[in-house]
mmCIF file of C-alpha atoms and ligand atoms in Angstrom:
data_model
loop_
_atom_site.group_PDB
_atom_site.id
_atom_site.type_symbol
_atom_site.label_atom_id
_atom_site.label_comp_id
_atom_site.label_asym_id
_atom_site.label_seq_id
_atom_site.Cartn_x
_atom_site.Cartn_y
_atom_site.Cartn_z
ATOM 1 C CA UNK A 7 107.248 102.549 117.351
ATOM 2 C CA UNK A 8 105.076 103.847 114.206
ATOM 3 C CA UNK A 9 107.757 102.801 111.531
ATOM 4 C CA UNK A 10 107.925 99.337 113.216
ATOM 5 C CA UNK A 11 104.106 99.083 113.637
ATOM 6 C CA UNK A 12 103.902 99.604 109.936
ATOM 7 C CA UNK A 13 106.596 97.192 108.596
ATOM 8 C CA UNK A 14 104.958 94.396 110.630
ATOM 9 C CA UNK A 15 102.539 93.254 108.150
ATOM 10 C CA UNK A 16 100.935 90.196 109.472
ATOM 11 C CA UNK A 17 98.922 89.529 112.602
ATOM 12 C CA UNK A 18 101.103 87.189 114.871
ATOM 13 C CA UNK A 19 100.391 84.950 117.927
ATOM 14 C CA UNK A 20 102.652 84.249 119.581
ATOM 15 C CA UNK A 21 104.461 83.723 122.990
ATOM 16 C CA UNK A 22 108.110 84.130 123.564
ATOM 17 C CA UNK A 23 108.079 81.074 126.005
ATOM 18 C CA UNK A 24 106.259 78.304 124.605
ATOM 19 C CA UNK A 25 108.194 75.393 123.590
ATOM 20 C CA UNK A 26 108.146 74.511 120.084
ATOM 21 C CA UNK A 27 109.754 70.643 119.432
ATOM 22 C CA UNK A 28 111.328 72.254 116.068
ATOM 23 C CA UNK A 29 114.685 73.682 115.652
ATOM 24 C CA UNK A 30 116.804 74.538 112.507
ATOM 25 C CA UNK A 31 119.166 71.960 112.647
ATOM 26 C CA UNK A 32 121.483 70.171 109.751
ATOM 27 C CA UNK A 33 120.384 66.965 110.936
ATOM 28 C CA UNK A 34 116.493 67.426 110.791
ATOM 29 C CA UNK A 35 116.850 70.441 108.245
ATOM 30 C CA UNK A 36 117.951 69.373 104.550
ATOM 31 C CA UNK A 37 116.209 72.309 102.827
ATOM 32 C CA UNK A 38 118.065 72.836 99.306
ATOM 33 C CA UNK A 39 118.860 75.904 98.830
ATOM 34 C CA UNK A 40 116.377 77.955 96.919
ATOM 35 C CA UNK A 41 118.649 79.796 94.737
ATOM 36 C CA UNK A 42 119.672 83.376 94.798
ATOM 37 C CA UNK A 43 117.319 86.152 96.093
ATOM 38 C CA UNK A 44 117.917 89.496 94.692
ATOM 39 C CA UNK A 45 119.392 91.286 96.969
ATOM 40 C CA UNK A 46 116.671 94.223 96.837
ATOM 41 C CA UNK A 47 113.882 92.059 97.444
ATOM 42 C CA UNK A 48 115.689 91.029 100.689
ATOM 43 C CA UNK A 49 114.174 94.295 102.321
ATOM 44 C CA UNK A 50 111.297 95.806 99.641
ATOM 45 C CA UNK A 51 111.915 99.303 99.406
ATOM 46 C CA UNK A 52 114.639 99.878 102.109
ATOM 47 C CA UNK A 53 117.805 100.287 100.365
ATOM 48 C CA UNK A 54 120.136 100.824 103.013
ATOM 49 C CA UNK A 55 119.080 97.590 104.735
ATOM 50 C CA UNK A 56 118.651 95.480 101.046
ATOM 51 C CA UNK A 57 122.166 94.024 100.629
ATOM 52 C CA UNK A 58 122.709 92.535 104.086
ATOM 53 C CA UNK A 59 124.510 88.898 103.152
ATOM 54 C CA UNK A 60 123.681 87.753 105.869
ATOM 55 C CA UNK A 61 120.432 87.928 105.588
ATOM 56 C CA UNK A 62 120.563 86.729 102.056
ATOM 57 C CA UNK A 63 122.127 83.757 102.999
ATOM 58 C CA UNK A 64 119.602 83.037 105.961
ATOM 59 C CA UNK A 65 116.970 83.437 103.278
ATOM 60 C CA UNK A 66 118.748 81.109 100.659
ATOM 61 C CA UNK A 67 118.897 78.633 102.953
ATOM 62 C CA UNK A 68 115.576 78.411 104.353
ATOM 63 C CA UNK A 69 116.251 79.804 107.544
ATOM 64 C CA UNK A 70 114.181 82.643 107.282
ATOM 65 C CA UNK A 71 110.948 82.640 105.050
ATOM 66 C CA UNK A 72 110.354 86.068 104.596
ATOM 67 C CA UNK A 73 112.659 89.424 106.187
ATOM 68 C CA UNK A 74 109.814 92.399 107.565
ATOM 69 C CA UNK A 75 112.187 94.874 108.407
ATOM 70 C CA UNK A 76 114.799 96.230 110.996
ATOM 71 C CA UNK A 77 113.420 96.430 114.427
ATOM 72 C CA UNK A 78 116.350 98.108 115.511
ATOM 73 C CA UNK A 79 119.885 98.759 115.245
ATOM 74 C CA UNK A 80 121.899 98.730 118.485
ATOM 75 C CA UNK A 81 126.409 99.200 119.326
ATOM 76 C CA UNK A 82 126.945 95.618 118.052
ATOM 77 C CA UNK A 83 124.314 94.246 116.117
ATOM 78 C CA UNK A 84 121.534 94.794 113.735
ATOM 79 C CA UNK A 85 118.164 93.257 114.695
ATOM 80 C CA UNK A 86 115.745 92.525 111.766
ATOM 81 C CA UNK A 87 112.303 90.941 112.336
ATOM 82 C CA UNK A 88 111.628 87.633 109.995
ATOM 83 C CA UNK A 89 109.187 85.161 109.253
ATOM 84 C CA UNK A 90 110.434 81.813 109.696
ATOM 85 C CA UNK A 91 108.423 78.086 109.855
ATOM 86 C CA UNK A 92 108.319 78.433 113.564
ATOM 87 C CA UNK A 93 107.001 81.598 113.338
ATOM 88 C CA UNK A 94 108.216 85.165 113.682
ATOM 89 C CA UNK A 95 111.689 85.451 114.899
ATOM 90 C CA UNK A 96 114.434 88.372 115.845
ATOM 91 C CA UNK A 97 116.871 87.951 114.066
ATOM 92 C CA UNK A 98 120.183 89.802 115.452
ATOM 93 C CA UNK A 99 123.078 90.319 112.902
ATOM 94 C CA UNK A 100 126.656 91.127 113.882
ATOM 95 C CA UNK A 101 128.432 93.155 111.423
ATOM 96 C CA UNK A 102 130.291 96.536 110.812
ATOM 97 C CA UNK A 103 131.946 95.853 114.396
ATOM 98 C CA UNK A 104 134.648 97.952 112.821
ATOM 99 C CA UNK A 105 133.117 100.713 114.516
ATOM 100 C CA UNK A 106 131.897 98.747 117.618
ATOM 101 C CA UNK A 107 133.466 96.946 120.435
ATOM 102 C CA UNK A 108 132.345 95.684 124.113
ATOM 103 C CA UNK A 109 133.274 97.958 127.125
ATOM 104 C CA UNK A 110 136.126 95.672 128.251
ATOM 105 C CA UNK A 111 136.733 93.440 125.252
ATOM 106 C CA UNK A 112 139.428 92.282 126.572
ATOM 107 C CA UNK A 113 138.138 91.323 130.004
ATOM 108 C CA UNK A 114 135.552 89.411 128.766
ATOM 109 C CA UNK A 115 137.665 87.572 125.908
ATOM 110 C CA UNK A 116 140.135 86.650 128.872
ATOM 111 C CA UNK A 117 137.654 84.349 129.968
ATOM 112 C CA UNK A 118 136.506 82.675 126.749
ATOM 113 C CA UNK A 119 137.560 79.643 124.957
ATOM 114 C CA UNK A 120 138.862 80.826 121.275
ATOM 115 C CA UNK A 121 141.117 77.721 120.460
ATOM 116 C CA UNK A 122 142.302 78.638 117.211
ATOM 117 C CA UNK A 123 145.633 80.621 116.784
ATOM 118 C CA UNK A 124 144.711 82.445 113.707
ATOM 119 C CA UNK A 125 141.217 83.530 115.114
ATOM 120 C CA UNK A 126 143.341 84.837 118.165
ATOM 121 C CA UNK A 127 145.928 87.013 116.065
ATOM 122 C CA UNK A 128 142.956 88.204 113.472
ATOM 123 C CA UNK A 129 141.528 89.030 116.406
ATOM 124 C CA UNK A 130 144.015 91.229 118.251
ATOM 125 C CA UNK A 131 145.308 92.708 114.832
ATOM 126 C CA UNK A 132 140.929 93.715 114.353
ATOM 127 C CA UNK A 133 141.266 93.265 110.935
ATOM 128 C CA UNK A 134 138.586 92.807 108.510
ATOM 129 C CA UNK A 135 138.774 88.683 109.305
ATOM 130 C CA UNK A 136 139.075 89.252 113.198
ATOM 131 C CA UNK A 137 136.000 91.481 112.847
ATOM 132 C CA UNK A 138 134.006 88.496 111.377
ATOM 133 C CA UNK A 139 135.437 85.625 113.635
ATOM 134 C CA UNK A 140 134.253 88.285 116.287
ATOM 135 C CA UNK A 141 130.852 88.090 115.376
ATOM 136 C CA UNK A 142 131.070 84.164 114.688
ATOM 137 C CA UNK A 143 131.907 84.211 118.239
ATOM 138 C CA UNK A 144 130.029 86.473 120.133
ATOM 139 C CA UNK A 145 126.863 84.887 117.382
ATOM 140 C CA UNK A 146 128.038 81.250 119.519
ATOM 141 C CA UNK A 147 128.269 82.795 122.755
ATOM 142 C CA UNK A 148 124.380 84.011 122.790
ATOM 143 C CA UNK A 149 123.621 81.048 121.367
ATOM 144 C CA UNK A 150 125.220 78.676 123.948
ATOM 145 C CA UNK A 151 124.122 81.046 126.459
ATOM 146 C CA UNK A 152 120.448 81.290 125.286
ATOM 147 C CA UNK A 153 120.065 77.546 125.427
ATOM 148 C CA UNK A 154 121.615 76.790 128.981
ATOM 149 C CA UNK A 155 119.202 79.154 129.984
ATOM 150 C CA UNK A 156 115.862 78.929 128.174
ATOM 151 C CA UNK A 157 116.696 74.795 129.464
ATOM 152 C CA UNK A 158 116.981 76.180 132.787
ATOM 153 C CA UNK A 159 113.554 78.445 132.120
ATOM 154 C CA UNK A 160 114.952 81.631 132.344
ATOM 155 C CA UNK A 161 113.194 84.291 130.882
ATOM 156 C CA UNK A 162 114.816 84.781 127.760
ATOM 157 C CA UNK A 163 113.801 84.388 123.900
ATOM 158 C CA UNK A 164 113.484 80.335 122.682
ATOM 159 C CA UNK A 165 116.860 80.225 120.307
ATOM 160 C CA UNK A 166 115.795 78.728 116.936
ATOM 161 C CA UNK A 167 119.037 77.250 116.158
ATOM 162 C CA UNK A 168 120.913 74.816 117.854
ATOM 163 C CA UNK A 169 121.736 73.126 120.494
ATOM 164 C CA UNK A 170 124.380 71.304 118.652
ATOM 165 C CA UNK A 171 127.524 73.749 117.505
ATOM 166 C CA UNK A 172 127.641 72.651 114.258
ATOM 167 C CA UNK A 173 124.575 74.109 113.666
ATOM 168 C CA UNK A 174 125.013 77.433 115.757
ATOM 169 C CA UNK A 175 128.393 77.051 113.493
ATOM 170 C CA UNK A 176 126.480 77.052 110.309
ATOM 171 C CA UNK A 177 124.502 80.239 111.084
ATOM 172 C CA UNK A 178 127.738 82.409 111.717
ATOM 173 C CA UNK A 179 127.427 85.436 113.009
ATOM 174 C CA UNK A 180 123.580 85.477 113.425
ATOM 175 C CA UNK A 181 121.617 85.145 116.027
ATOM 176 C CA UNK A 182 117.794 83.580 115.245
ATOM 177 C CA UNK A 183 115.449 83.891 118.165
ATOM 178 C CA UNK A 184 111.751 83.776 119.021
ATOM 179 C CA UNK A 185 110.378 87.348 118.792
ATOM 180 C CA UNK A 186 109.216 88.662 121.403
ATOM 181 C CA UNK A 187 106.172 90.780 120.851
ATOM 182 C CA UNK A 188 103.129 91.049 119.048
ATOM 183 C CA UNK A 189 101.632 92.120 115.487
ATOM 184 C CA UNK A 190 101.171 96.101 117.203
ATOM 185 C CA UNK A 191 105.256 95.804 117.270
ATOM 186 C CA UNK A 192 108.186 94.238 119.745
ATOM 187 C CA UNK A 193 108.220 94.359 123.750
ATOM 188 C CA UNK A 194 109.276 97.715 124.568
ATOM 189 C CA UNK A 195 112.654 97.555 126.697
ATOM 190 C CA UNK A 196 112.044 97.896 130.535
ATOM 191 C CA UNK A 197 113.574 101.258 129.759
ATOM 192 C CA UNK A 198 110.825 102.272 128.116
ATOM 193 C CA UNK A 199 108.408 101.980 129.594
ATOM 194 C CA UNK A 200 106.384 104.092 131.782
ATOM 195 C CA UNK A 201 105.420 102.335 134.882
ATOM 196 C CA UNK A 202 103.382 103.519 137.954
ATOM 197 C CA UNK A 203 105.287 103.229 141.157
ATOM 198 C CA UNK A 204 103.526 100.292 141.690
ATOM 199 C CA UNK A 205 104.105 98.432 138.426
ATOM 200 C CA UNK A 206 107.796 100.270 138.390
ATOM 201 C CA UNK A 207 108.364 97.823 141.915
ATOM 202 C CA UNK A 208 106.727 94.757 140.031
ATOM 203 C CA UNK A 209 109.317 95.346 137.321
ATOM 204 C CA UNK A 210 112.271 95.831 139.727
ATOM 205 C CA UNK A 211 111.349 92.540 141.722
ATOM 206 C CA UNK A 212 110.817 90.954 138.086
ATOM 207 C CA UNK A 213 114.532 92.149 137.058
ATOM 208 C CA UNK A 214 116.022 90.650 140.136
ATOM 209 C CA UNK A 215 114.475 87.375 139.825
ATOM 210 C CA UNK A 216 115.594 86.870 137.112
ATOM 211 C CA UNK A 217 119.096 87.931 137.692
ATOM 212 C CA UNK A 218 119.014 85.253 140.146
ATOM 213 C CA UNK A 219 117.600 82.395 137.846
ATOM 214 C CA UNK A 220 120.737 83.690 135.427
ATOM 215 C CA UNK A 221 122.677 83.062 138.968
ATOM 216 C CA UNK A 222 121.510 79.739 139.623
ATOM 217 C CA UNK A 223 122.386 78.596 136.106
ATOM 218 C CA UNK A 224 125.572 79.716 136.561
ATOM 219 C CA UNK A 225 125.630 82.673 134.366
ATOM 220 C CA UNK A 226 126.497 86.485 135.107
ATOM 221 C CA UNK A 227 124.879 88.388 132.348
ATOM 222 C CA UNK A 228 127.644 91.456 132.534
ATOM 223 C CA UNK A 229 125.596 94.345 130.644
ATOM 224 C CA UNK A 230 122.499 93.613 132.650
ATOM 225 C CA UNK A 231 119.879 96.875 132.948
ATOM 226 C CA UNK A 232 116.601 98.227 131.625
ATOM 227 C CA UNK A 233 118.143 98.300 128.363
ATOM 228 C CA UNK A 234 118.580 94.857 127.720
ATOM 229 C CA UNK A 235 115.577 93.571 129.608
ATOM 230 C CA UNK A 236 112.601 93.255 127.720
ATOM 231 C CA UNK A 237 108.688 93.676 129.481
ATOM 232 C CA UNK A 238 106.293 91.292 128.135
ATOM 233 C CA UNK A 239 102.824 90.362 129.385
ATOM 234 C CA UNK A 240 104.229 91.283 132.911
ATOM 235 C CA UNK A 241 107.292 89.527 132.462
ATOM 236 C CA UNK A 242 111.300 90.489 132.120
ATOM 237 C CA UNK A 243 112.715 88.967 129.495
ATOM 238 C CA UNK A 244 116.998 89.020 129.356
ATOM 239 C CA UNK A 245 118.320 89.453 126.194
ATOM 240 C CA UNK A 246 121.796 90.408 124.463
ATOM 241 C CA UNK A 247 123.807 87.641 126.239
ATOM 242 C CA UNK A 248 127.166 87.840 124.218
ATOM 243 C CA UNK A 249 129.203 89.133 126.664
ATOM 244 C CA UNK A 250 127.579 87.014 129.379
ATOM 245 C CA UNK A 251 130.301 84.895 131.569
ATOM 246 C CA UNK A 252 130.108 81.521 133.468
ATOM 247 C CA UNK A 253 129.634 82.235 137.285
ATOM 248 C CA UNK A 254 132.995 80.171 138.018
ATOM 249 C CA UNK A 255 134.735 82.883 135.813
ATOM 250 C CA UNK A 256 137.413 84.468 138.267
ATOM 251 C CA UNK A 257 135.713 87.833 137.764
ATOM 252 C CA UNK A 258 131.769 86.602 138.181
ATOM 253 C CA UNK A 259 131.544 88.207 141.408
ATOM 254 C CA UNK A 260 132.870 91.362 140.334
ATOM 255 C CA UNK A 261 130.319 91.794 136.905
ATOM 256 C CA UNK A 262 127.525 90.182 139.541
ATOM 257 C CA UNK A 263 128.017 93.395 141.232
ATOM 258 C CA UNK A 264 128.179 95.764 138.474
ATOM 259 C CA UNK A 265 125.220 94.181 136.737
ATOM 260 C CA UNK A 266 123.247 95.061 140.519
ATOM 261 C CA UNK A 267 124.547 98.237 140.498
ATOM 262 C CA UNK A 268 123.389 99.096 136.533
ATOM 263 C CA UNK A 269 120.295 97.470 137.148
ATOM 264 C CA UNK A 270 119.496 99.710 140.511
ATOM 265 C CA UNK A 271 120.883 102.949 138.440
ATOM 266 C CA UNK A 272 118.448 102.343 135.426
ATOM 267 C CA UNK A 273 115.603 101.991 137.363
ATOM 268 C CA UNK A 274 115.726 105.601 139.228
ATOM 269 C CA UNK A 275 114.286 106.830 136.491
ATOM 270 C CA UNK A 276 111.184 104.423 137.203
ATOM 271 C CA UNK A 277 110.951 105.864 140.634
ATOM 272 C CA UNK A 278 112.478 102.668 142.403
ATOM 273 C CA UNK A 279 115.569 103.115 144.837
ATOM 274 C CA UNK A 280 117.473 100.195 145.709
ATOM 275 C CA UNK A 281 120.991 99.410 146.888
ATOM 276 C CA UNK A 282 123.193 96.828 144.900
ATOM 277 C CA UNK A 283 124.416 95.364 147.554
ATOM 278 C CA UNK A 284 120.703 94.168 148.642
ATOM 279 C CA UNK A 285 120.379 93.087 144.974
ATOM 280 C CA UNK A 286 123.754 91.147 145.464
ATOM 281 C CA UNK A 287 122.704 89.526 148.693
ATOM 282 C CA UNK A 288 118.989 88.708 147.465
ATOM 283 C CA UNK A 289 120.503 87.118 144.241
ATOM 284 C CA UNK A 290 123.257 84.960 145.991
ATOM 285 C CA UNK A 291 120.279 84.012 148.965
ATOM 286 C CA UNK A 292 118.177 83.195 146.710
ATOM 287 C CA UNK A 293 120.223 80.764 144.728
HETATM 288 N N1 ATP B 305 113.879 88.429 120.663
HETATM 289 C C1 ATP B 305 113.580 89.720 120.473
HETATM 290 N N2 ATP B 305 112.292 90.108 120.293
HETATM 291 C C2 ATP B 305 111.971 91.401 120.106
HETATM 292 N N3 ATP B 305 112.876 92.397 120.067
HETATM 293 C C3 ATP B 305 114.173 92.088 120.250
HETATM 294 C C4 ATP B 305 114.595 90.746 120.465
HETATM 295 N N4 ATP B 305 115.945 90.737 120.593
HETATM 296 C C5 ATP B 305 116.338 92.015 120.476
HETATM 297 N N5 ATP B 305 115.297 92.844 120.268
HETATM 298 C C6 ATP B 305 115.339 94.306 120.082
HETATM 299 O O1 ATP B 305 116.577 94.648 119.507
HETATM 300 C C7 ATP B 305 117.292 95.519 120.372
HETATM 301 C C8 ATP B 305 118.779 95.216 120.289
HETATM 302 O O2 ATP B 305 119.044 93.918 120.732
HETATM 303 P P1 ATP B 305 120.288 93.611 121.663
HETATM 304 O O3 ATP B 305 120.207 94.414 122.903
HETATM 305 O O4 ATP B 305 120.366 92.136 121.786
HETATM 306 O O5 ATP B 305 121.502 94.094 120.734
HETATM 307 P P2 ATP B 305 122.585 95.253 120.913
HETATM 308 O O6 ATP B 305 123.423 95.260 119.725
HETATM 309 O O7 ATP B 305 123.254 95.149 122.219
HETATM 310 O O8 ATP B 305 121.776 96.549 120.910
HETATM 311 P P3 ATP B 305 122.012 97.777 121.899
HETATM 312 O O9 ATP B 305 123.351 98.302 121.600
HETATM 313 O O10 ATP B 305 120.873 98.698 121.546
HETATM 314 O O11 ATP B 305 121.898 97.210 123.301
HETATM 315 C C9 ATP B 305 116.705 95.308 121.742
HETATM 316 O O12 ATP B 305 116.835 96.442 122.564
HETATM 317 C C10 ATP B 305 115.253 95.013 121.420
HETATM 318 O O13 ATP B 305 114.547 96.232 121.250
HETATM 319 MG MG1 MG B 306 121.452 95.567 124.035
#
């Protein structure tokens, strides 16, 4: 948390669930590009984190104002922290997936819509090309997921590109959200946190409602626990949605369940004990 405190410079206000009427879009966003960036002023100082194209690009084309910093760097992506017009935003990168894959790839990419040959050979072969289209699609995935649900106000971060897919196109295999957090540094993940029993039930009855808002929008997040639930001004917040399915998918059911069951195992440590089934039943009531 120190590092991160100190790399966030400026004091921001912000609030990961207020509307804003602006989007990056092609239509409504014309900015020229502002020529090349050196690559090491991309991240001042950090070396490791200065040649991220990506990131250049996003800052070429006026997508990002300004880069902070990494706020962390998980299995399949790269978050950085960035200033944009609409204020400050994560922004999630997908890249050296050579050395990362989803539990299940295959699973999930049975139920997804790929509809280009090549993509689907580059893909199986996991070459250097399959590994980008990978990203390009699991980058369009969150999106499309983030906006079905931030429409149907679940708790998750606004998406600052988009709706339409030519612009979640454009932005390839990153992911620009609303940051969630403040100047002293990002929401901390439910996991850690440290919650009296009290607050730890709050949390837990947070978590499942909004597993069942993902429900009733007809989406079954499929890596849902503590880890990937941020707590923010007393709220959960669902993030990392890539691998998320459509509740009509012929497995829903099945990751429904397994999401209860991660979700009831991660929160022993908080002192909570619940049964996945009840989560199940509560989640499928309350819908
Ligand atoms: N909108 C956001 N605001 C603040 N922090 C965020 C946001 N999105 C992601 N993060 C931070 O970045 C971390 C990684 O994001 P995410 O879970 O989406 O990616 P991941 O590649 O699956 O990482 P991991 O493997 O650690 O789960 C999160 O645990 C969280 O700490
Ligand atoms: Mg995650």
């Amino acid at each position: 948390m120190g590092a991160q405190e100190a790399r966030l410079k400026r004091p921001y206000d912000t609030d990961a669930h207020e509307p804003s009427q602006e989007r990056f879009s092609r239509r409504r966003d014309r900015r020229k590009p502002r020529g090349r960036l050196r690559s090491d002023e991309l991240v001042p100082g950090r070396d490791d984190e200065a040649a991220v194209p990506e990131i250049a690009w996003m800052l070429e084309r006026g997508y990002l104002d300004a880069i902070e910093g990494e706020l962390k760097s998980g299995k399949e992506a790269t978050v950085y922290l960035g200033r944009t017009r609409l204020g400050p935003a994560a922004v999630k990168v997908y890249r050296d997936l050579a050395v990362r894959s989803f539990k299940n790839d295959g699973r999930y990419r049975a139920g997804r819509y790929v509809g280009d040959a090549r993509i689907e050979k580059a893909l199986a072969q996991r070459s250097a090309a399959g590994r980008r289209a990978q990203g390009r699609l699991w980058a369009a995935h969150e999106y499309a997921m983030l906006w079905r649900l931030f429409r149907a106000g679940v708790p998750v971060p606004e998406p600052l590109v988009g709706p339409d897919a030519s612009d979640i196109g454009e932005a390839g295999e990153v992911v620009l959200m609303r940051y969630v957090g403040d100047a002293s540094g990002p929401a901390p993940r439910l996991a850690d946190v440290r919650f009296t029993p009290d607050e730890g039930r709050r949390a837990f009855e947070a978590s499942v409602h909004a597993l069942a808002a993902l429900w009733r929008a007809g989406v079954v997040h499929g890596d849902y626990s503590t880890y990937n639930l941020l707590w923010w001004r007393g709220e959960a917040v669902v993030i990392d949605l890539p691998q998320a399915v459509e509740a009509d998918h012929r497995e829903a059911r099945a990751l429904l369940e397994r999401d209860a069951a991660s979700l009831c195992a991660t929160f022993r440590t908080h002192g909570v004990d619940a049964a996945p089934e009840d989560v199940v039943w509560r989640v499928v009531a309350e819908s």
